[in-house]
mmCIF file of C-alpha atoms and ligand atoms in Angstrom:
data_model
loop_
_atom_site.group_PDB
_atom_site.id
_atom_site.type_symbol
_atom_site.label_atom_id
_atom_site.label_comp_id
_atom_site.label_asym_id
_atom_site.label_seq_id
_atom_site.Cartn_x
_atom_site.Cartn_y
_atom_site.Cartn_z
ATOM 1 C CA UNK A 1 42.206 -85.825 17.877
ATOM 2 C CA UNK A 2 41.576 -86.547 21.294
ATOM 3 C CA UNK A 3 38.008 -86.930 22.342
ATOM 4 C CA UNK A 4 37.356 -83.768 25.005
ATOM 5 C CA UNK A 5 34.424 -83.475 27.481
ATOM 6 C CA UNK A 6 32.619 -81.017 29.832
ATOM 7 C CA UNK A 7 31.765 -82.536 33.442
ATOM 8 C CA UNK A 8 28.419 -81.250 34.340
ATOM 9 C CA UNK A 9 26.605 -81.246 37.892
ATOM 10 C CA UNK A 10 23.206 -81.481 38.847
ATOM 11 C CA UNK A 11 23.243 -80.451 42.391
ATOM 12 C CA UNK A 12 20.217 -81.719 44.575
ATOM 13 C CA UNK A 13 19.876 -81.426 47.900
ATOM 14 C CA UNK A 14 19.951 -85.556 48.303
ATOM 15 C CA UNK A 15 21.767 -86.605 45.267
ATOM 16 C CA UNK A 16 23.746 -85.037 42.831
ATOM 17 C CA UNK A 17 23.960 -86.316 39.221
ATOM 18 C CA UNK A 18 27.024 -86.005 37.023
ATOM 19 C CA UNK A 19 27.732 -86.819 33.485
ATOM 20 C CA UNK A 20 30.249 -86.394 31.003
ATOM 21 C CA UNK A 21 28.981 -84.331 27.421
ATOM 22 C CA UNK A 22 30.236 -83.948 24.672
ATOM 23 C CA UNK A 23 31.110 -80.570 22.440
ATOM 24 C CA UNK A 24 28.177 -81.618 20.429
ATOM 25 C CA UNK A 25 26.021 -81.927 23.709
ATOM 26 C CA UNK A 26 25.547 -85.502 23.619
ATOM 27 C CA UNK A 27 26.276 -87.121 27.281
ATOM 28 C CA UNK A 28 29.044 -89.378 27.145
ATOM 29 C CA UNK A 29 28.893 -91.395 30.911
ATOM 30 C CA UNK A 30 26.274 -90.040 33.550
ATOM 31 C CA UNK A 31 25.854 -91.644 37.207
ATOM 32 C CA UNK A 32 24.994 -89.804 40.840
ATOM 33 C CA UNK A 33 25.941 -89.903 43.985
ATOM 34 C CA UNK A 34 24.465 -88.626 47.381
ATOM 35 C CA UNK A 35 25.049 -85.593 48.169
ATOM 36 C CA UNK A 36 26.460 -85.255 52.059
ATOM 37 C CA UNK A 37 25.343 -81.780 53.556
ATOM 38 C CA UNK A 38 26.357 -82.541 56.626
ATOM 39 C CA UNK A 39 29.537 -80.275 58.503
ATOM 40 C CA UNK A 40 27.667 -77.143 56.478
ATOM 41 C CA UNK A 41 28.273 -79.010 53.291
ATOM 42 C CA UNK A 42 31.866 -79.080 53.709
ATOM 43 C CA UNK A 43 32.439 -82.234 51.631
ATOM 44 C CA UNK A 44 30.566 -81.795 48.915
ATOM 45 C CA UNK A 45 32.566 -80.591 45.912
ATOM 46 C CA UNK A 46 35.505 -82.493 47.485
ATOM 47 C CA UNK A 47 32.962 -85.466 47.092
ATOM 48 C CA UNK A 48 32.353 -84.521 43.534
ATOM 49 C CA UNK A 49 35.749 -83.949 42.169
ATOM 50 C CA UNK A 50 37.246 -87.529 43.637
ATOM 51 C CA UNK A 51 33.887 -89.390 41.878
ATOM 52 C CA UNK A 52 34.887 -87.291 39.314
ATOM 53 C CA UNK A 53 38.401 -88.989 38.955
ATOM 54 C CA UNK A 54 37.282 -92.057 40.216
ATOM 55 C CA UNK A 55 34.919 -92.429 36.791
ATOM 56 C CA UNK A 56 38.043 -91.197 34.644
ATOM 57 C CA UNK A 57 40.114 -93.954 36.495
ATOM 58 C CA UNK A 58 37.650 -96.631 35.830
ATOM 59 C CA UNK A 59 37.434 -95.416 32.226
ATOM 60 C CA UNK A 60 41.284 -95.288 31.669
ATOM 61 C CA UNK A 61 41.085 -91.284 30.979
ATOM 62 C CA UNK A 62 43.350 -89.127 31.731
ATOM 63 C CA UNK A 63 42.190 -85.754 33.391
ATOM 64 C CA UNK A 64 42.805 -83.776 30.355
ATOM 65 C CA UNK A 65 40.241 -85.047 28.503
ATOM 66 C CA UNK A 66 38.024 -82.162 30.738
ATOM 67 C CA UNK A 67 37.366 -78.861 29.242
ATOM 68 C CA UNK A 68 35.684 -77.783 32.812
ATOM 69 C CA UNK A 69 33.140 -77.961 35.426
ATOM 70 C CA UNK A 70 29.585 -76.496 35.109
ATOM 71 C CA UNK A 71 27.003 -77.155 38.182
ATOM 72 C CA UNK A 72 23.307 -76.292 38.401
ATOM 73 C CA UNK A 73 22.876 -76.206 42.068
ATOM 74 C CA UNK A 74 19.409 -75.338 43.909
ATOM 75 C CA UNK A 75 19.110 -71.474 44.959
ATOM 76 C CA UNK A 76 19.532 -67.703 43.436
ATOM 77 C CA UNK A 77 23.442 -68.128 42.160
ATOM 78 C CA UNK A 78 25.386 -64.835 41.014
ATOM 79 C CA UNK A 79 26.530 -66.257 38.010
ATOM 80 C CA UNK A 80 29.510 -63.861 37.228
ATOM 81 C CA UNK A 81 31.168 -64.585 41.053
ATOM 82 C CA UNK A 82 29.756 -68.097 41.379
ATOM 83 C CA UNK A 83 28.237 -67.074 44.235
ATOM 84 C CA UNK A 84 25.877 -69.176 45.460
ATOM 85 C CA UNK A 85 23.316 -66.678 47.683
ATOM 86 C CA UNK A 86 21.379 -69.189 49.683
ATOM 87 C CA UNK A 87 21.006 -72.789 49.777
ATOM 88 C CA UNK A 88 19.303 -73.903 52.767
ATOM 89 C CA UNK A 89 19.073 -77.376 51.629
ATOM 90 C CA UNK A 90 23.046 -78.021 51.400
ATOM 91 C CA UNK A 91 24.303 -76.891 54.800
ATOM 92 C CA UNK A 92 26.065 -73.900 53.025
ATOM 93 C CA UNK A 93 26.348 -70.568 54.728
ATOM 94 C CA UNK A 94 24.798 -67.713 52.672
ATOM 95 C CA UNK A 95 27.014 -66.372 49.977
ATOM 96 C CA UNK A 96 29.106 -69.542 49.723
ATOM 97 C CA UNK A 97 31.697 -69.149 46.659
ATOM 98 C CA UNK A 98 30.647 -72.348 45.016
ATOM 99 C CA UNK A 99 32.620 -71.539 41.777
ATOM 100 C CA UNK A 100 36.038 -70.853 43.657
ATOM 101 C CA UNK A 101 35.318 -74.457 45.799
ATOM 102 C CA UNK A 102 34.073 -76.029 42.633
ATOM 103 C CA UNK A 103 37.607 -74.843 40.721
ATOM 104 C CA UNK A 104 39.679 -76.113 43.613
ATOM 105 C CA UNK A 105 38.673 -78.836 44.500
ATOM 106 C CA UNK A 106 39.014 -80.330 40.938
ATOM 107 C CA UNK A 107 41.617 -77.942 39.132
ATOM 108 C CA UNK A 108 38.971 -77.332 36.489
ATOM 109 C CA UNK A 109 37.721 -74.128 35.324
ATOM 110 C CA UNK A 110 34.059 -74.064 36.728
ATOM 111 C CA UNK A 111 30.616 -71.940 35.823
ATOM 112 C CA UNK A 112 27.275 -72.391 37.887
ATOM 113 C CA UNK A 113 24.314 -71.390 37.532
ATOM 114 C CA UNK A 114 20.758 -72.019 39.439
ATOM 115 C CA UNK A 115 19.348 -75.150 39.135
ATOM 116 C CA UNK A 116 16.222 -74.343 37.175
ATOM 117 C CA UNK A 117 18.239 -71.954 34.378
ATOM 118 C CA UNK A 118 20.373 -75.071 33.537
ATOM 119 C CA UNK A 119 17.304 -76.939 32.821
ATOM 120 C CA UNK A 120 15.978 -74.172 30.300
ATOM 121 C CA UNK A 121 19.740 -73.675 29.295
ATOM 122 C CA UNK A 122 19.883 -77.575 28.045
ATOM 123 C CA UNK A 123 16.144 -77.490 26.669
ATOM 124 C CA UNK A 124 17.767 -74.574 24.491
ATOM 125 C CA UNK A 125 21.195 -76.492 23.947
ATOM 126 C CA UNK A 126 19.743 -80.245 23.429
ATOM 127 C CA UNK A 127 16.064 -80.182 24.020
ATOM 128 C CA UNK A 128 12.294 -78.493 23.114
ATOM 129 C CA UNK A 129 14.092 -75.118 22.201
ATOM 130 C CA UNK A 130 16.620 -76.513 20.461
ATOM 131 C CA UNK A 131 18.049 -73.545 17.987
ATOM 132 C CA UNK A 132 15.658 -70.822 20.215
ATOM 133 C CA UNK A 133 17.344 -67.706 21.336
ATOM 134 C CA UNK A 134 14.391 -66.462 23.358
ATOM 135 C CA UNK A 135 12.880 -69.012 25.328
ATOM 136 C CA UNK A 136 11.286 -69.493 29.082
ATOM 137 C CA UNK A 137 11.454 -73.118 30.515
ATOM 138 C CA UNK A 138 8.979 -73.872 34.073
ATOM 139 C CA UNK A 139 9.488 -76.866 35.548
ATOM 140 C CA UNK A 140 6.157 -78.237 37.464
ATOM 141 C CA UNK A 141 7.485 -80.351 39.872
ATOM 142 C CA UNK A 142 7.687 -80.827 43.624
ATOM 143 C CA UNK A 143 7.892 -76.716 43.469
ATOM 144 C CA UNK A 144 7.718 -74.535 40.252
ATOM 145 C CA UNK A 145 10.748 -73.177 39.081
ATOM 146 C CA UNK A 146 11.543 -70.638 35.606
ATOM 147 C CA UNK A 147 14.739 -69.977 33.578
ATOM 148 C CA UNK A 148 13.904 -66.940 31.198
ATOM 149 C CA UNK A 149 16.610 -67.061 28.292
ATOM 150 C CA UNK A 150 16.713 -63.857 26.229
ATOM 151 C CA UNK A 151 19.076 -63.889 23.506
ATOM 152 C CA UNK A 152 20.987 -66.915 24.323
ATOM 153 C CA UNK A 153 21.691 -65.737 27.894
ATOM 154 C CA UNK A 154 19.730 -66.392 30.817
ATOM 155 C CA UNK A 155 18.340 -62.724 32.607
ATOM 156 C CA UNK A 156 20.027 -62.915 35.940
ATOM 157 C CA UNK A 157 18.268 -59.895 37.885
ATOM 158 C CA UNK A 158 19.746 -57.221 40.524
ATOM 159 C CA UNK A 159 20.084 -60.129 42.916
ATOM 160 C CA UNK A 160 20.120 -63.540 40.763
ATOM 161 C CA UNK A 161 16.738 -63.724 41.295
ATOM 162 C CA UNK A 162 14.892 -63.429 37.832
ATOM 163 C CA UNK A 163 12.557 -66.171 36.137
ATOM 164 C CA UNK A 164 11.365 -67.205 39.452
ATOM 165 C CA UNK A 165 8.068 -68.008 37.336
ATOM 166 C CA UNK A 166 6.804 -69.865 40.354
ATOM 167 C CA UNK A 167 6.448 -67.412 42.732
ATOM 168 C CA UNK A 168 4.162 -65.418 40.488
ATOM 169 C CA UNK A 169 1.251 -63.967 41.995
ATOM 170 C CA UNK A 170 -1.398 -66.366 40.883
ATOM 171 C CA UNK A 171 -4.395 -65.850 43.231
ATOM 172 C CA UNK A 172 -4.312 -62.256 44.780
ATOM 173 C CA UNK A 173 -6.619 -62.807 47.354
ATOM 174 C CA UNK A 174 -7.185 -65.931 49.434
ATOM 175 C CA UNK A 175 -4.229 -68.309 48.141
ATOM 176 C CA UNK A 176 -2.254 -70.516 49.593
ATOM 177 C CA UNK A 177 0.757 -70.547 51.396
ATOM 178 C CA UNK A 178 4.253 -70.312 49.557
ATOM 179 C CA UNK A 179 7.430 -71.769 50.922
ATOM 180 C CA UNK A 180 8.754 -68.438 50.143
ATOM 181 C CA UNK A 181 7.056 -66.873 52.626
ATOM 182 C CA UNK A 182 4.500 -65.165 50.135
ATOM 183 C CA UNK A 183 0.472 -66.470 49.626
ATOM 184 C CA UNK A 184 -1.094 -67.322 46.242
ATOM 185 C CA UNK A 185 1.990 -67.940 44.189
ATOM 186 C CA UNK A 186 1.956 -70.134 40.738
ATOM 187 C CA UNK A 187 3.708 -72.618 42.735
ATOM 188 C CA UNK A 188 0.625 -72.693 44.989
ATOM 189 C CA UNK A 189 -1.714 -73.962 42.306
ATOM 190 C CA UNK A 190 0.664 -75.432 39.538
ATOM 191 C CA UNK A 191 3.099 -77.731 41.287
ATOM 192 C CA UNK A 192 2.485 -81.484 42.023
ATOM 193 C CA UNK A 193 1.946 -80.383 45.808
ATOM 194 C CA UNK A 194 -0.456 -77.824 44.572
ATOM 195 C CA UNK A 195 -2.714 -80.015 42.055
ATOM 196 C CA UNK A 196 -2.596 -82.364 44.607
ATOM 197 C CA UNK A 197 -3.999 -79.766 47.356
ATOM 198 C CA UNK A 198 -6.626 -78.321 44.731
ATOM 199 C CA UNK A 199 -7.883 -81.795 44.372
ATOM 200 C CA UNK A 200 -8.571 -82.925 48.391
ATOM 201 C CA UNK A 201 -9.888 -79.537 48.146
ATOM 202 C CA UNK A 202 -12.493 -80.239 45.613
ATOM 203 C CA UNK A 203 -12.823 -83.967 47.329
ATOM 204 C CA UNK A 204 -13.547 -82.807 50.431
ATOM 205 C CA UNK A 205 -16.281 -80.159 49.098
ATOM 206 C CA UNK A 206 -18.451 -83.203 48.204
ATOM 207 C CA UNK A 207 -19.958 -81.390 45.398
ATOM 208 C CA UNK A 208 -18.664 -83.883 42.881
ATOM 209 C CA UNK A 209 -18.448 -87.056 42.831
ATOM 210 C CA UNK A 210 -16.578 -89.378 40.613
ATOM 211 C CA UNK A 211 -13.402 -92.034 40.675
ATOM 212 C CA UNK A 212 -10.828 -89.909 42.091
ATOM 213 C CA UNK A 213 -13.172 -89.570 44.945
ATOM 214 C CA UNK A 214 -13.344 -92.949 45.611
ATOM 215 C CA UNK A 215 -9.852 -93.642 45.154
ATOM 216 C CA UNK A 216 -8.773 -90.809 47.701
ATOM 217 C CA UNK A 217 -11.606 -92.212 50.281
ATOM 218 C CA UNK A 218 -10.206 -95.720 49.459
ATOM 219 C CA UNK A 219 -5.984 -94.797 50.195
ATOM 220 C CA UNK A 220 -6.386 -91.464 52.155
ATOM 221 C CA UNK A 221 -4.146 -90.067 49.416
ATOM 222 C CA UNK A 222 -3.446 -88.895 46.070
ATOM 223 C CA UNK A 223 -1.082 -87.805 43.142
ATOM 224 C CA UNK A 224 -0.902 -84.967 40.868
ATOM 225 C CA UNK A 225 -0.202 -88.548 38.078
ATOM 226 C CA UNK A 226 -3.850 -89.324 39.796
ATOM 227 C CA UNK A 227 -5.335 -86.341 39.135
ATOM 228 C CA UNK A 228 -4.424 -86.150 35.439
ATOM 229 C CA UNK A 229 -5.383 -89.786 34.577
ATOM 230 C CA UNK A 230 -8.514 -89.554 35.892
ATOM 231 C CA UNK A 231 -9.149 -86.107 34.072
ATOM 232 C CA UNK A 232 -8.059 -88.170 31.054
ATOM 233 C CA UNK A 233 -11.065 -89.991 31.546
ATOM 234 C CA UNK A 234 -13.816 -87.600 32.019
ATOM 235 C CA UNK A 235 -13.670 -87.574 35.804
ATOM 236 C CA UNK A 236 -15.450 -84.121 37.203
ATOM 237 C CA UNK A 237 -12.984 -83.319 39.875
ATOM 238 C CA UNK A 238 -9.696 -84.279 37.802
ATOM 239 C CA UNK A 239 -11.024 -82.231 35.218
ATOM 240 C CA UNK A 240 -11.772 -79.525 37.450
ATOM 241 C CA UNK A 241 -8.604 -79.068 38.731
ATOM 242 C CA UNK A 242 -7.325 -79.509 35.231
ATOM 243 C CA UNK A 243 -8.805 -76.519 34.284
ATOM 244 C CA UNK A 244 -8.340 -74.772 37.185
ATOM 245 C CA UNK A 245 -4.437 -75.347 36.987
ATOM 246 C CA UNK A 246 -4.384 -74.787 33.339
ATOM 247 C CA UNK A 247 -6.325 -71.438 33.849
ATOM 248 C CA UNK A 248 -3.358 -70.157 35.839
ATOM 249 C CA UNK A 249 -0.478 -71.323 34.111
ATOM 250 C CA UNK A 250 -1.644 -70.276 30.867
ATOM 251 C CA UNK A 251 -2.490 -66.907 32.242
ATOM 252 C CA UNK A 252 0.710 -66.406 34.266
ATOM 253 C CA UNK A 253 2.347 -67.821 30.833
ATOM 254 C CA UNK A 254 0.988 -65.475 28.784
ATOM 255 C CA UNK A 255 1.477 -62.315 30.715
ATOM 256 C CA UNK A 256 5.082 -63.178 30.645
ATOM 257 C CA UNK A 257 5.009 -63.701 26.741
ATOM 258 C CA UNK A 258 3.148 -60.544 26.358
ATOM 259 C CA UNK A 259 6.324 -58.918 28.038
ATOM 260 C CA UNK A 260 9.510 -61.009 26.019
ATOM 261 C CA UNK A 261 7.750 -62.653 23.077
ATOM 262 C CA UNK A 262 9.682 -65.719 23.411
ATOM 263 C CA UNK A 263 10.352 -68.129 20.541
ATOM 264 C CA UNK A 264 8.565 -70.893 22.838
ATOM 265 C CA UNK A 265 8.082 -71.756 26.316
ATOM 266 C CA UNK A 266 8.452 -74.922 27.343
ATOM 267 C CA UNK A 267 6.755 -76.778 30.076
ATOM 268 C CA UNK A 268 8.911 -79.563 32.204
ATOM 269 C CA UNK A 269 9.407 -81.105 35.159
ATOM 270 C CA UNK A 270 7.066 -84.410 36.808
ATOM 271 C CA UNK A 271 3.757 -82.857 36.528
ATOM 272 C CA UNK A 272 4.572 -82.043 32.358
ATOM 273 C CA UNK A 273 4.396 -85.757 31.865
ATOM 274 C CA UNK A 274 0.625 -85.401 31.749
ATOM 275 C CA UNK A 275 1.325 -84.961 28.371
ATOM 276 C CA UNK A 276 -0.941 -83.262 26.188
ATOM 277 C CA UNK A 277 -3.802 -83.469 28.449
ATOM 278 C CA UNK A 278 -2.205 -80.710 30.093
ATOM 279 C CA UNK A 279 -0.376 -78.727 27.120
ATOM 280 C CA UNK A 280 -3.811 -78.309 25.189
ATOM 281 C CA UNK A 281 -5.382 -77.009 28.232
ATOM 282 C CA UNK A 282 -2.500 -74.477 28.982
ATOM 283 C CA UNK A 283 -2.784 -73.250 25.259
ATOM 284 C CA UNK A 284 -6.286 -72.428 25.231
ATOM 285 C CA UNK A 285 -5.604 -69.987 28.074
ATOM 286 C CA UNK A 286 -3.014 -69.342 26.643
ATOM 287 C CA UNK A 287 -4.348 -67.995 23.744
ATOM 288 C CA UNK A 288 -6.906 -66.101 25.419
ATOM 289 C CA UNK A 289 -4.927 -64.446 27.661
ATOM 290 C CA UNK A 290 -1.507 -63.746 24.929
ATOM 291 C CA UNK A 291 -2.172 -60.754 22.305
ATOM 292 C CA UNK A 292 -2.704 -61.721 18.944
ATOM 293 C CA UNK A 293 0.952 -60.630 17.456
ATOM 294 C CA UNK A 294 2.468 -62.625 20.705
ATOM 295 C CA UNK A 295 -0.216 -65.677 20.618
ATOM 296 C CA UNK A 296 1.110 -65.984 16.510
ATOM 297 C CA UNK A 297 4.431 -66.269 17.301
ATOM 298 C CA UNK A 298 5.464 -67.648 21.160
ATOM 299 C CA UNK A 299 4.795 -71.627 20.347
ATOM 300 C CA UNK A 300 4.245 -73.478 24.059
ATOM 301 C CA UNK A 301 5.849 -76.724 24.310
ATOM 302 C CA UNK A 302 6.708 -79.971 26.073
ATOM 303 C CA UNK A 303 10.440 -80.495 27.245
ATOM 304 C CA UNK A 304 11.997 -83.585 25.872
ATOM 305 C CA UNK A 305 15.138 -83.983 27.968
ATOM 306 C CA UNK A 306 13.526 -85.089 31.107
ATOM 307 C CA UNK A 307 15.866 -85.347 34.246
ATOM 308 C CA UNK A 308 18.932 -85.176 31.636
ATOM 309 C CA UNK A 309 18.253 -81.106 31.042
ATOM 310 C CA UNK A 310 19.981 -80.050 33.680
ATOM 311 C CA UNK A 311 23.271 -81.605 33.654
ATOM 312 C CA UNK A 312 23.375 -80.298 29.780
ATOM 313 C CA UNK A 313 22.682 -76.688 30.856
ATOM 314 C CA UNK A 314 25.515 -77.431 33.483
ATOM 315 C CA UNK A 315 27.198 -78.302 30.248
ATOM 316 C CA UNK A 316 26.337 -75.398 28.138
ATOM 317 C CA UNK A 317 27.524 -73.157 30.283
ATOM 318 C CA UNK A 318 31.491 -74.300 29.971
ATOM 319 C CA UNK A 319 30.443 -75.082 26.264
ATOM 320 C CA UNK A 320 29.406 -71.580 25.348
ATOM 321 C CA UNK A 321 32.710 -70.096 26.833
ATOM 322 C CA UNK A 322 34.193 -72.417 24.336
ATOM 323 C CA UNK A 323 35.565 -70.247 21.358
ATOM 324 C CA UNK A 324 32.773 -70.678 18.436
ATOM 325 C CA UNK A 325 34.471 -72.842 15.984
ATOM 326 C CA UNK A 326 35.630 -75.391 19.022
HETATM 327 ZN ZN1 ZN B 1 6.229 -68.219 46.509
#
């Protein structure tokens, strides 16, 4: 029998990736291309379809070989219209009807979903939850995003909003400003931006000294990589802020396990590649902060799929429409 595929999108506001999966969720051909948002994103799933036959073309593949089109794309998506709510990044008006372009433009059938609940999607499909029904993925990155998965499906909310782990509430009183308009939110403390602000912070206190000092006096500038390297080696102020980071995530963390009991909760995105450095210092406040029958059962752990989880959550979601023994 014919080899069949899912085409699955990563939509970022500079570059999209695609790829090609299989039924079994192993990815087949991946590539990206930019992604034009000028003309309020007019061209953009146009752009995607024709790369989209372009790579069949070059492959000697005939369309049929597609089963359909899933898409993680950045912003709060109602997943049953395909509505895509907001996505300031893209050009799109509000409310754009990403699925109906998405199905036009290539003749495919097409599911999307937001951007971060693909990524814990294909942790659950491919990745650190592999098997997991109940799972919550946060990606520390640039921002913080959250996918909560309860029983195989992601929890949408009233208005697509739900799992938006990074706009938590992490300092009450005092906290930063949020791109979201809010102060003191996880993302605040727990993204690379945020590490990296806790860090000058603590520099520029000069009640500690140490090598991350000196190398922000030297260059003027830092990285959350920095800050985590030089915790690694007993610096004062990396370890600091490791703590202090770690303090809120694994509180924030465990609050929300104390509420769904996941199976595990995996941590991804740049700022996870700290490694265990990071993961050991989440799970102590982790278990401080999680009730005993939760802190026995809700496992934290790293995500394994890197950049690729969210092109196989774009994946899952035409795969699990898929009858079950296809
Ligand atoms: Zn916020």
């Amino acid at each position: 029998m014919m080899n069949q595929w899912i085409a699955a999108v990563d939509l970022g506001g500079t570059t999209s990736k695609i790829a090609f999966i299989s039924k079994e969720g192993s990815i087949v051909h991946k590539w990206e291309i930019p992604t034009d948002n000028s003309d309020e994103g007019a061209n953009i799933t146009a752009n995607i379809a024709a790369s989209i036959d372009e790579k069949l073309k070059q492959l000697g593949v005939s369309k049929e070989v597609l089963l359909g089109i899933g898409m993680g794309a950045p912003g709060p998506v109602d997943y049953e219209t395909g509505v895509i709510l907001n996505a300031v990044n893209l050009g799109w008006k509000d409310n754009f009807p990403l699925k109906d372009s998405l199905e036009a433009a290539t003749s495919l059938p097409a599911a999307v979903e937001n951007d971060a609940n693909c990524a814990a999607l294909g942790e659950m499909w491919m990745g650190a939850g592999k098997g997991a029904k109940d799972l919550v993925c946060v990606t520390l990155g640039t921002g913080v995003g959250g996918g909560v998965i309860v029983n195989g499906r992601i929890v949408q909310g009233v208005n697509g909003a739900a799992g938006e782990i990074g706009h938590s509430t992490a300092v009450p009183f005092g906290g930063a400003p949020c791109n979201c308009g809010k102060t003191g939110c996880l993302e605040t403390v727990a993204s690379a931006t945020g590490i990296v602000r806790l860090a000058i912070e603590e520099i520029k206190k000069d009640e500690l000294q140490g090598e991350l000092a000196k190398l922000f006096s030297v260059q003027q500038k830092i990285t959350a990589k920095d800050v985590f390297d030089y915790a690694k080696t007993g610096d004062p102020i990396g370890q600091k802020v490791l703590n202090e980071v770690s303090f809120h995530l694994g509180l924030i963390l465990a609050n929300l396990a104390n509420t769904l009991n996941p199976e595990i909760i995996v941590l991804g995105g740049g700022v996870s590649k700290a490694g265990s450095i990071l993961l050991d210092s989440v799970n102590s406040y982790f278990a401080k902060f999680a009730f005993p029958a939760v802190k026995n059962s809700t496992k934290l752990a790293l995500a394994t799929l890197g950049n690729d989880a969210g092109v196989l959550g774009a994946g899952w979601l035409i795969k699990s429409k898929l009858p079950l023994n296809d």
